[in-house]
Amino acid sequence: MRKGACRGVCADFRVKKPHGATRYGSGQGRCQICDVWIDHKGCHIKDGSQAQKDTIGWFCNCCNYRVRQKPRNKIYKEKLYNYKKSIM
């Protein structure tokens, strides 16, 4: 379903949930405008270059809005913290 500024390009970059890992922990981000989960391949950074897996500040290639790379909810923030702590 396309909304507002979404041009439909994001459908090419949609990713599936990884097994045994959190989405944010595995390097995926969520575009709220397009309402999809994407990885660095569907994003660019502020200077216009292609986003890499460990870069911060992704923007969606489809709508040019900021992509969320961290959870907002306290419970999921704790889950992400525990996940990152367990893999280090």
PDB file of N, CA and C in Angstrom:
ATOM      1  N   MET A   1       0.839  -1.175   0.000  1.00  0.00           N
ATOM      2  CA  MET A   1       0.000   0.000   0.000  1.00  0.00           C
ATOM      3  C   MET A   1       0.888   1.242   0.000  1.00  0.00           C
ATOM      4  N   ARG A   2       0.704   2.119  -0.956  1.00  0.00           N
ATOM      5  CA  ARG A   2       1.503   3.336  -1.054  1.00  0.00           C
ATOM      6  C   ARG A   2       0.832   4.464  -0.300  1.00  0.00           C
ATOM      7  N   LYS A   3       1.657   5.241   0.390  1.00  0.00           N
ATOM      8  CA  LYS A   3       1.145   6.379   1.136  1.00  0.00           C
ATOM      9  C   LYS A   3       1.920   7.629   0.749  1.00  0.00           C
ATOM     10  N   GLY A   4       1.304   8.777   0.810  1.00  0.00           N
ATOM     11  CA  GLY A   4       1.943  10.082   0.679  1.00  0.00           C
ATOM     12  C   GLY A   4       3.100  10.162  -0.293  1.00  0.00           C
ATOM     13  N   ALA A   5       4.306  10.312   0.230  1.00  0.00           N
ATOM     14  CA  ALA A   5       5.503  10.535  -0.574  1.00  0.00           C
ATOM     15  C   ALA A   5       6.094   9.251  -1.147  1.00  0.00           C
ATOM     16  N   CYS A   6       5.559   8.102  -0.792  1.00  0.00           N
ATOM     17  CA  CYS A   6       6.093   6.823  -1.268  1.00  0.00           C
ATOM     18  C   CYS A   6       5.872   6.692  -2.775  1.00  0.00           C
ATOM     19  N   ARG A   7       6.943   6.345  -3.498  1.00  0.00           N
ATOM     20  CA  ARG A   7       6.860   6.181  -4.950  1.00  0.00           C
ATOM     21  C   ARG A   7       6.801   4.723  -5.376  1.00  0.00           C
ATOM     22  N   GLY A   8       6.853   3.797  -4.420  1.00  0.00           N
ATOM     23  CA  GLY A   8       6.765   2.381  -4.727  1.00  0.00           C
ATOM     24  C   GLY A   8       8.088   1.706  -5.027  1.00  0.00           C
ATOM     25  N   VAL A   9       9.185   2.438  -5.005  1.00  0.00           N
ATOM     26  CA  VAL A   9      10.509   1.877  -5.273  1.00  0.00           C
ATOM     27  C   VAL A   9      10.932   0.956  -4.136  1.00  0.00           C
ATOM     28  N   CYS A  10      10.425   1.208  -2.954  1.00  0.00           N
ATOM     29  CA  CYS A  10      10.828   0.470  -1.752  1.00  0.00           C
ATOM     30  C   CYS A  10      10.481  -1.016  -1.826  1.00  0.00           C
ATOM     31  N   ALA A  11       9.541  -1.394  -2.647  1.00  0.00           N
ATOM     32  CA  ALA A  11       9.150  -2.801  -2.764  1.00  0.00           C
ATOM     33  C   ALA A  11      10.322  -3.661  -3.243  1.00  0.00           C
ATOM     34  N   ASP A  12      11.249  -3.065  -3.996  1.00  0.00           N
ATOM     35  CA  ASP A  12      12.424  -3.799  -4.481  1.00  0.00           C
ATOM     36  C   ASP A  12      13.426  -4.086  -3.371  1.00  0.00           C
ATOM     37  N   PHE A  13      13.376  -3.314  -2.290  1.00  0.00           N
ATOM     38  CA  PHE A  13      14.358  -3.426  -1.216  1.00  0.00           C
ATOM     39  C   PHE A  13      13.784  -4.037   0.055  1.00  0.00           C
ATOM     40  N   ARG A  14      12.564  -4.497   0.016  1.00  0.00           N
ATOM     41  CA  ARG A  14      11.914  -5.093   1.189  1.00  0.00           C
ATOM     42  C   ARG A  14      12.678  -6.339   1.632  1.00  0.00           C
ATOM     43  N   VAL A  15      12.862  -6.489   2.954  1.00  0.00           N
ATOM     44  CA  VAL A  15      13.607  -7.632   3.490  1.00  0.00           C
ATOM     45  C   VAL A  15      12.730  -8.425   4.450  1.00  0.00           C
ATOM     46  N   LYS A  16      13.099  -9.693   4.627  1.00  0.00           N
ATOM     47  CA  LYS A  16      12.369 -10.563   5.544  1.00  0.00           C
ATOM     48  C   LYS A  16      13.028 -10.547   6.913  1.00  0.00           C
ATOM     49  N   LYS A  17      12.273 -10.941   7.915  1.00  0.00           N
ATOM     50  CA  LYS A  17      12.787 -10.986   9.278  1.00  0.00           C
ATOM     51  C   LYS A  17      13.813 -12.106   9.395  1.00  0.00           C
ATOM     52  N   PRO A  18      14.984 -11.815   9.974  1.00  0.00           N
ATOM     53  CA  PRO A  18      16.012 -12.849  10.126  1.00  0.00           C
ATOM     54  C   PRO A  18      15.649 -13.833  11.228  1.00  0.00           C
ATOM     55  N   HIS A  19      16.062 -15.073  11.060  1.00  0.00           N
ATOM     56  CA  HIS A  19      15.815 -16.103  12.074  1.00  0.00           C
ATOM     57  C   HIS A  19      16.775 -15.944  13.240  1.00  0.00           C
ATOM     58  N   GLY A  20      16.262 -15.940  14.442  1.00  0.00           N
ATOM     59  CA  GLY A  20      17.099 -15.911  15.632  1.00  0.00           C
ATOM     60  C   GLY A  20      17.773 -14.588  15.916  1.00  0.00           C
ATOM     61  N   ALA A  21      17.307 -13.516  15.305  1.00  0.00           N
ATOM     62  CA  ALA A  21      17.906 -12.201  15.529  1.00  0.00           C
ATOM     63  C   ALA A  21      16.820 -11.137  15.469  1.00  0.00           C
ATOM     64  N   THR A  22      17.120  -9.988  16.034  1.00  0.00           N
ATOM     65  CA  THR A  22      16.179  -8.875  15.938  1.00  0.00           C
ATOM     66  C   THR A  22      16.420  -8.145  14.625  1.00  0.00           C
ATOM     67  N   ARG A  23      15.423  -7.455  14.154  1.00  0.00           N
ATOM     68  CA  ARG A  23      15.561  -6.728  12.893  1.00  0.00           C
ATOM     69  C   ARG A  23      16.609  -5.621  13.004  1.00  0.00           C
ATOM     70  N   TYR A  24      16.491  -4.810  14.048  1.00  0.00           N
ATOM     71  CA  TYR A  24      17.461  -3.732  14.217  1.00  0.00           C
ATOM     72  C   TYR A  24      18.853  -4.292  14.493  1.00  0.00           C
ATOM     73  N   GLY A  25      18.931  -5.367  15.254  1.00  0.00           N
ATOM     74  CA  GLY A  25      20.212  -5.976  15.578  1.00  0.00           C
ATOM     75  C   GLY A  25      20.922  -6.566  14.374  1.00  0.00           C
ATOM     76  N   SER A  26      20.158  -6.974  13.372  1.00  0.00           N
ATOM     77  CA  SER A  26      20.766  -7.556  12.174  1.00  0.00           C
ATOM     78  C   SER A  26      21.011  -6.515  11.082  1.00  0.00           C
ATOM     79  N   GLY A  27      20.786  -5.243  11.390  1.00  0.00           N
ATOM     80  CA  GLY A  27      21.106  -4.187  10.434  1.00  0.00           C
ATOM     81  C   GLY A  27      19.969  -3.750   9.546  1.00  0.00           C
ATOM     82  N   GLN A  28      18.737  -4.055   9.913  1.00  0.00           N
ATOM     83  CA  GLN A  28      17.594  -3.597   9.141  1.00  0.00           C
ATOM     84  C   GLN A  28      17.041  -2.316   9.756  1.00  0.00           C
ATOM     85  N   GLY A  29      16.359  -1.539   8.947  1.00  0.00           N
ATOM     86  CA  GLY A  29      15.731  -0.313   9.406  1.00  0.00           C
ATOM     87  C   GLY A  29      14.304  -0.258   8.904  1.00  0.00           C
ATOM     88  N   ARG A  30      13.502   0.627   9.509  1.00  0.00           N
ATOM     89  CA  ARG A  30      12.094   0.713   9.132  1.00  0.00           C
ATOM     90  C   ARG A  30      11.771   2.107   8.623  1.00  0.00           C
ATOM     91  N   CYS A  31      11.228   2.177   7.431  1.00  0.00           N
ATOM     92  CA  CYS A  31      10.745   3.439   6.879  1.00  0.00           C
ATOM     93  C   CYS A  31       9.275   3.563   7.250  1.00  0.00           C
ATOM     94  N   GLN A  32       8.950   4.585   8.028  1.00  0.00           N
ATOM     95  CA  GLN A  32       7.575   4.761   8.478  1.00  0.00           C
ATOM     96  C   GLN A  32       6.676   5.286   7.366  1.00  0.00           C
ATOM     97  N   ILE A  33       7.226   6.024   6.433  1.00  0.00           N
ATOM     98  CA  ILE A  33       6.431   6.580   5.341  1.00  0.00           C
ATOM     99  C   ILE A  33       5.990   5.466   4.391  1.00  0.00           C
ATOM    100  N   CYS A  34       6.925   4.629   3.990  1.00  0.00           N
ATOM    101  CA  CYS A  34       6.627   3.518   3.073  1.00  0.00           C
ATOM    102  C   CYS A  34       6.068   2.303   3.804  1.00  0.00           C
ATOM    103  N   ASP A  35       6.236   2.257   5.126  1.00  0.00           N
ATOM    104  CA  ASP A  35       5.762   1.163   5.968  1.00  0.00           C
ATOM    105  C   ASP A  35       6.391  -0.174   5.559  1.00  0.00           C
ATOM    106  N   VAL A  36       7.733  -0.160   5.389  1.00  0.00           N
ATOM    107  CA  VAL A  36       8.474  -1.369   5.033  1.00  0.00           C
ATOM    108  C   VAL A  36       9.754  -1.464   5.856  1.00  0.00           C
ATOM    109  N   TRP A  37      10.263  -2.682   5.986  1.00  0.00           N
ATOM    110  CA  TRP A  37      11.574  -2.942   6.587  1.00  0.00           C
ATOM    111  C   TRP A  37      12.564  -3.060   5.448  1.00  0.00           C
ATOM    112  N   ILE A  38      13.657  -2.292   5.508  1.00  0.00           N
ATOM    113  CA  ILE A  38      14.675  -2.313   4.463  1.00  0.00           C
ATOM    114  C   ILE A  38      16.055  -2.403   5.104  1.00  0.00           C
ATOM    115  N   ASP A  39      17.040  -2.800   4.304  1.00  0.00           N
ATOM    116  CA  ASP A  39      18.413  -2.808   4.803  1.00  0.00           C
ATOM    117  C   ASP A  39      19.183  -1.686   4.111  1.00  0.00           C
ATOM    118  N   HIS A  40      20.487  -1.677   4.258  1.00  0.00           N
ATOM    119  CA  HIS A  40      21.301  -0.577   3.741  1.00  0.00           C
ATOM    120  C   HIS A  40      21.253  -0.451   2.224  1.00  0.00           C
ATOM    121  N   LYS A  41      20.867  -1.512   1.524  1.00  0.00           N
ATOM    122  CA  LYS A  41      20.819  -1.465   0.059  1.00  0.00           C
ATOM    123  C   LYS A  41      19.711  -0.546  -0.453  1.00  0.00           C
ATOM    124  N   GLY A  42      18.684  -0.332   0.352  1.00  0.00           N
ATOM    125  CA  GLY A  42      17.574   0.528  -0.045  1.00  0.00           C
ATOM    126  C   GLY A  42      17.660   1.921   0.535  1.00  0.00           C
ATOM    127  N   CYS A  43      18.860   2.303   1.000  1.00  0.00           N
ATOM    128  CA  CYS A  43      19.018   3.594   1.675  1.00  0.00           C
ATOM    129  C   CYS A  43      20.244   4.343   1.168  1.00  0.00           C
ATOM    130  N   HIS A  44      20.232   5.643   1.428  1.00  0.00           N
ATOM    131  CA  HIS A  44      21.405   6.478   1.188  1.00  0.00           C
ATOM    132  C   HIS A  44      21.639   7.331   2.428  1.00  0.00           C
ATOM    133  N   ILE A  45      22.806   7.930   2.518  1.00  0.00           N
ATOM    134  CA  ILE A  45      23.087   8.810   3.650  1.00  0.00           C
ATOM    135  C   ILE A  45      22.953  10.261   3.195  1.00  0.00           C
ATOM    136  N   LYS A  46      23.148  11.182   4.117  1.00  0.00           N
ATOM    137  CA  LYS A  46      22.840  12.589   3.870  1.00  0.00           C
ATOM    138  C   LYS A  46      23.567  13.181   2.663  1.00  0.00           C
ATOM    139  N   ASP A  47      24.801  12.764   2.424  1.00  0.00           N
ATOM    140  CA  ASP A  47      25.550  13.324   1.291  1.00  0.00           C
ATOM    141  C   ASP A  47      25.165  12.703  -0.052  1.00  0.00           C
ATOM    142  N   GLY A  48      24.225  11.753  -0.041  1.00  0.00           N
ATOM    143  CA  GLY A  48      23.727  11.152  -1.274  1.00  0.00           C
ATOM    144  C   GLY A  48      24.386   9.843  -1.651  1.00  0.00           C
ATOM    145  N   SER A  49      25.438   9.451  -0.949  1.00  0.00           N
ATOM    146  CA  SER A  49      26.113   8.193  -1.273  1.00  0.00           C
ATOM    147  C   SER A  49      25.352   7.000  -0.687  1.00  0.00           C
ATOM    148  N   GLN A  50      25.642   5.829  -1.216  1.00  0.00           N
ATOM    149  CA  GLN A  50      24.976   4.603  -0.775  1.00  0.00           C
ATOM    150  C   GLN A  50      25.300   4.317   0.687  1.00  0.00           C
ATOM    151  N   ALA A  51      24.296   3.962   1.472  1.00  0.00           N
ATOM    152  CA  ALA A  51      24.501   3.620   2.883  1.00  0.00           C
ATOM    153  C   ALA A  51      25.205   2.273   2.993  1.00  0.00           C
ATOM    154  N   GLN A  52      26.051   2.140   3.981  1.00  0.00           N
ATOM    155  CA  GLN A  52      26.725   0.884   4.286  1.00  0.00           C
ATOM    156  C   GLN A  52      26.085   0.284   5.526  1.00  0.00           C
ATOM    157  N   LYS A  53      26.411  -0.951   5.829  1.00  0.00           N
ATOM    158  CA  LYS A  53      25.766  -1.659   6.934  1.00  0.00           C
ATOM    159  C   LYS A  53      25.948  -0.957   8.278  1.00  0.00           C
ATOM    160  N   ASP A  54      27.112  -0.393   8.539  1.00  0.00           N
ATOM    161  CA  ASP A  54      27.386   0.210   9.841  1.00  0.00           C
ATOM    162  C   ASP A  54      27.245   1.729   9.869  1.00  0.00           C
ATOM    163  N   THR A  55      26.786   2.346   8.793  1.00  0.00           N
ATOM    164  CA  THR A  55      26.624   3.799   8.803  1.00  0.00           C
ATOM    165  C   THR A  55      25.371   4.194   9.567  1.00  0.00           C
ATOM    166  N   ILE A  56      25.366   5.411  10.044  1.00  0.00           N
ATOM    167  CA  ILE A  56      24.234   5.942  10.807  1.00  0.00           C
ATOM    168  C   ILE A  56      23.596   7.056   9.988  1.00  0.00           C
ATOM    169  N   GLY A  57      22.295   7.210  10.110  1.00  0.00           N
ATOM    170  CA  GLY A  57      21.596   8.289   9.421  1.00  0.00           C
ATOM    171  C   GLY A  57      21.124   7.912   8.034  1.00  0.00           C
ATOM    172  N   TRP A  58      20.428   6.787   7.920  1.00  0.00           N
ATOM    173  CA  TRP A  58      19.923   6.338   6.627  1.00  0.00           C
ATOM    174  C   TRP A  58      18.711   7.157   6.204  1.00  0.00           C
ATOM    175  N   PHE A  59      18.577   7.332   4.878  1.00  0.00           N
ATOM    176  CA  PHE A  59      17.400   7.934   4.282  1.00  0.00           C
ATOM    177  C   PHE A  59      16.879   6.969   3.223  1.00  0.00           C
ATOM    178  N   CYS A  60      15.579   6.810   3.150  1.00  0.00           N
ATOM    179  CA  CYS A  60      14.946   5.877   2.214  1.00  0.00           C
ATOM    180  C   CYS A  60      15.158   6.352   0.774  1.00  0.00           C
ATOM    181  N   ASN A  61      15.558   5.449  -0.116  1.00  0.00           N
ATOM    182  CA  ASN A  61      15.728   5.794  -1.531  1.00  0.00           C
ATOM    183  C   ASN A  61      14.401   6.111  -2.202  1.00  0.00           C
ATOM    184  N   CYS A  62      13.312   5.639  -1.655  1.00  0.00           N
ATOM    185  CA  CYS A  62      11.993   5.810  -2.250  1.00  0.00           C
ATOM    186  C   CYS A  62      11.392   7.183  -1.935  1.00  0.00           C
ATOM    187  N   CYS A  63      11.352   7.530  -0.656  1.00  0.00           N
ATOM    188  CA  CYS A  63      10.655   8.751  -0.243  1.00  0.00           C
ATOM    189  C   CYS A  63      11.582   9.829   0.323  1.00  0.00           C
ATOM    190  N   ASN A  64      12.858   9.516   0.507  1.00  0.00           N
ATOM    191  CA  ASN A  64      13.864  10.428   1.060  1.00  0.00           C
ATOM    192  C   ASN A  64      13.594  10.849   2.495  1.00  0.00           C
ATOM    193  N   TYR A  65      12.822  10.082   3.233  1.00  0.00           N
ATOM    194  CA  TYR A  65      12.603  10.339   4.651  1.00  0.00           C
ATOM    195  C   TYR A  65      13.586   9.505   5.461  1.00  0.00           C
ATOM    196  N   ARG A  66      13.810   9.929   6.687  1.00  0.00           N
ATOM    197  CA  ARG A  66      14.742   9.254   7.591  1.00  0.00           C
ATOM    198  C   ARG A  66      14.223   7.859   7.938  1.00  0.00           C
ATOM    199  N   VAL A  67      15.112   6.877   7.962  1.00  0.00           N
ATOM    200  CA  VAL A  67      14.781   5.495   8.298  1.00  0.00           C
ATOM    201  C   VAL A  67      15.149   5.251   9.754  1.00  0.00           C
ATOM    202  N   ARG A  68      14.233   4.665  10.501  1.00  0.00           N
ATOM    203  CA  ARG A  68      14.492   4.380  11.909  1.00  0.00           C
ATOM    204  C   ARG A  68      15.406   3.170  12.026  1.00  0.00           C
ATOM    205  N   GLN A  69      16.492   3.310  12.804  1.00  0.00           N
ATOM    206  CA  GLN A  69      17.459   2.231  12.981  1.00  0.00           C
ATOM    207  C   GLN A  69      17.501   1.722  14.411  1.00  0.00           C
ATOM    208  N   LYS A  70      16.697   2.296  15.281  1.00  0.00           N
ATOM    209  CA  LYS A  70      16.621   1.867  16.678  1.00  0.00           C
ATOM    210  C   LYS A  70      15.155   1.812  17.087  1.00  0.00           C
ATOM    211  N   PRO A  71      14.812   0.909  18.003  1.00  0.00           N
ATOM    212  CA  PRO A  71      13.420   0.837  18.466  1.00  0.00           C
ATOM    213  C   PRO A  71      13.052   2.036  19.331  1.00  0.00           C
ATOM    214  N   ARG A  72      11.769   2.361  19.369  1.00  0.00           N
ATOM    215  CA  ARG A  72      11.284   3.467  20.193  1.00  0.00           C
ATOM    216  C   ARG A  72      10.800   2.980  21.554  1.00  0.00           C
ATOM    217  N   ASN A  73      10.289   1.775  21.613  1.00  0.00           N
ATOM    218  CA  ASN A  73       9.695   1.223  22.823  1.00  0.00           C
ATOM    219  C   ASN A  73      10.775   0.753  23.796  1.00  0.00           C
ATOM    220  N   LYS A  74      10.569   0.989  25.081  1.00  0.00           N
ATOM    221  CA  LYS A  74      11.548   0.622  26.110  1.00  0.00           C
ATOM    222  C   LYS A  74      11.833  -0.881  26.120  1.00  0.00           C
ATOM    223  N   ILE A  75      10.801  -1.684  25.965  1.00  0.00           N
ATOM    224  CA  ILE A  75      10.964  -3.142  25.982  1.00  0.00           C
ATOM    225  C   ILE A  75      11.872  -3.595  24.838  1.00  0.00           C
ATOM    226  N   TYR A  76      11.648  -3.074  23.646  1.00  0.00           N
ATOM    227  CA  TYR A  76      12.442  -3.479  22.491  1.00  0.00           C
ATOM    228  C   TYR A  76      13.848  -2.881  22.530  1.00  0.00           C
ATOM    229  N   LYS A  77      14.005  -1.732  23.174  1.00  0.00           N
ATOM    230  CA  LYS A  77      15.345  -1.181  23.380  1.00  0.00           C
ATOM    231  C   LYS A  77      16.168  -2.120  24.254  1.00  0.00           C
ATOM    232  N   GLU A  78      15.540  -2.653  25.304  1.00  0.00           N
ATOM    233  CA  GLU A  78      16.225  -3.598  26.184  1.00  0.00           C
ATOM    234  C   GLU A  78      16.562  -4.891  25.449  1.00  0.00           C
ATOM    235  N   LYS A  79      15.638  -5.376  24.613  1.00  0.00           N
ATOM    236  CA  LYS A  79      15.899  -6.588  23.830  1.00  0.00           C
ATOM    237  C   LYS A  79      17.078  -6.384  22.883  1.00  0.00           C
ATOM    238  N   LEU A  80      17.134  -5.225  22.236  1.00  0.00           N
ATOM    239  CA  LEU A  80      18.236  -4.928  21.327  1.00  0.00           C
ATOM    240  C   LEU A  80      19.549  -4.842  22.094  1.00  0.00           C
ATOM    241  N   TYR A  81      19.527  -4.193  23.249  1.00  0.00           N
ATOM    242  CA  TYR A  81      20.732  -4.082  24.083  1.00  0.00           C
ATOM    243  C   TYR A  81      21.230  -5.464  24.494  1.00  0.00           C
ATOM    244  N   ASN A  82      20.317  -6.321  24.952  1.00  0.00           N
ATOM    245  CA  ASN A  82      20.691  -7.680  25.365  1.00  0.00           C
ATOM    246  C   ASN A  82      21.197  -8.510  24.185  1.00  0.00           C
ATOM    247  N   TYR A  83      20.586  -8.340  23.015  1.00  0.00           N
ATOM    248  CA  TYR A  83      21.019  -9.068  21.821  1.00  0.00           C
ATOM    249  C   TYR A  83      22.440  -8.662  21.432  1.00  0.00           C
ATOM    250  N   LYS A  84      22.706  -7.353  21.408  1.00  0.00           N
ATOM    251  CA  LYS A  84      24.041  -6.884  21.036  1.00  0.00           C
ATOM    252  C   LYS A  84      25.078  -7.310  22.064  1.00  0.00           C
ATOM    253  N   LYS A  85      24.683  -7.331  23.336  1.00  0.00           N
ATOM    254  CA  LYS A  85      25.598  -7.751  24.390  1.00  0.00           C
ATOM    255  C   LYS A  85      25.921  -9.243  24.260  1.00  0.00           C
ATOM    256  N   SER A  86      24.935 -10.039  23.839  1.00  0.00           N
ATOM    257  CA  SER A  86      25.146 -11.487  23.734  1.00  0.00           C
ATOM    258  C   SER A  86      26.029 -11.877  22.546  1.00  0.00           C
ATOM    259  N   ILE A  87      26.044 -11.076  21.495  1.00  0.00           N
ATOM    260  CA  ILE A  87      26.858 -11.428  20.327  1.00  0.00           C
ATOM    261  C   ILE A  87      28.280 -10.892  20.432  1.00  0.00           C
ATOM    262  N   MET A  88      28.547 -10.036  21.400  1.00  0.00           N
ATOM    263  CA  MET A  88      29.908  -9.487  21.561  1.00  0.00           C
ATOM    264  C   MET A  88      30.733 -10.313  22.477  1.00  0.00           C
TER     265      MET A  88
END
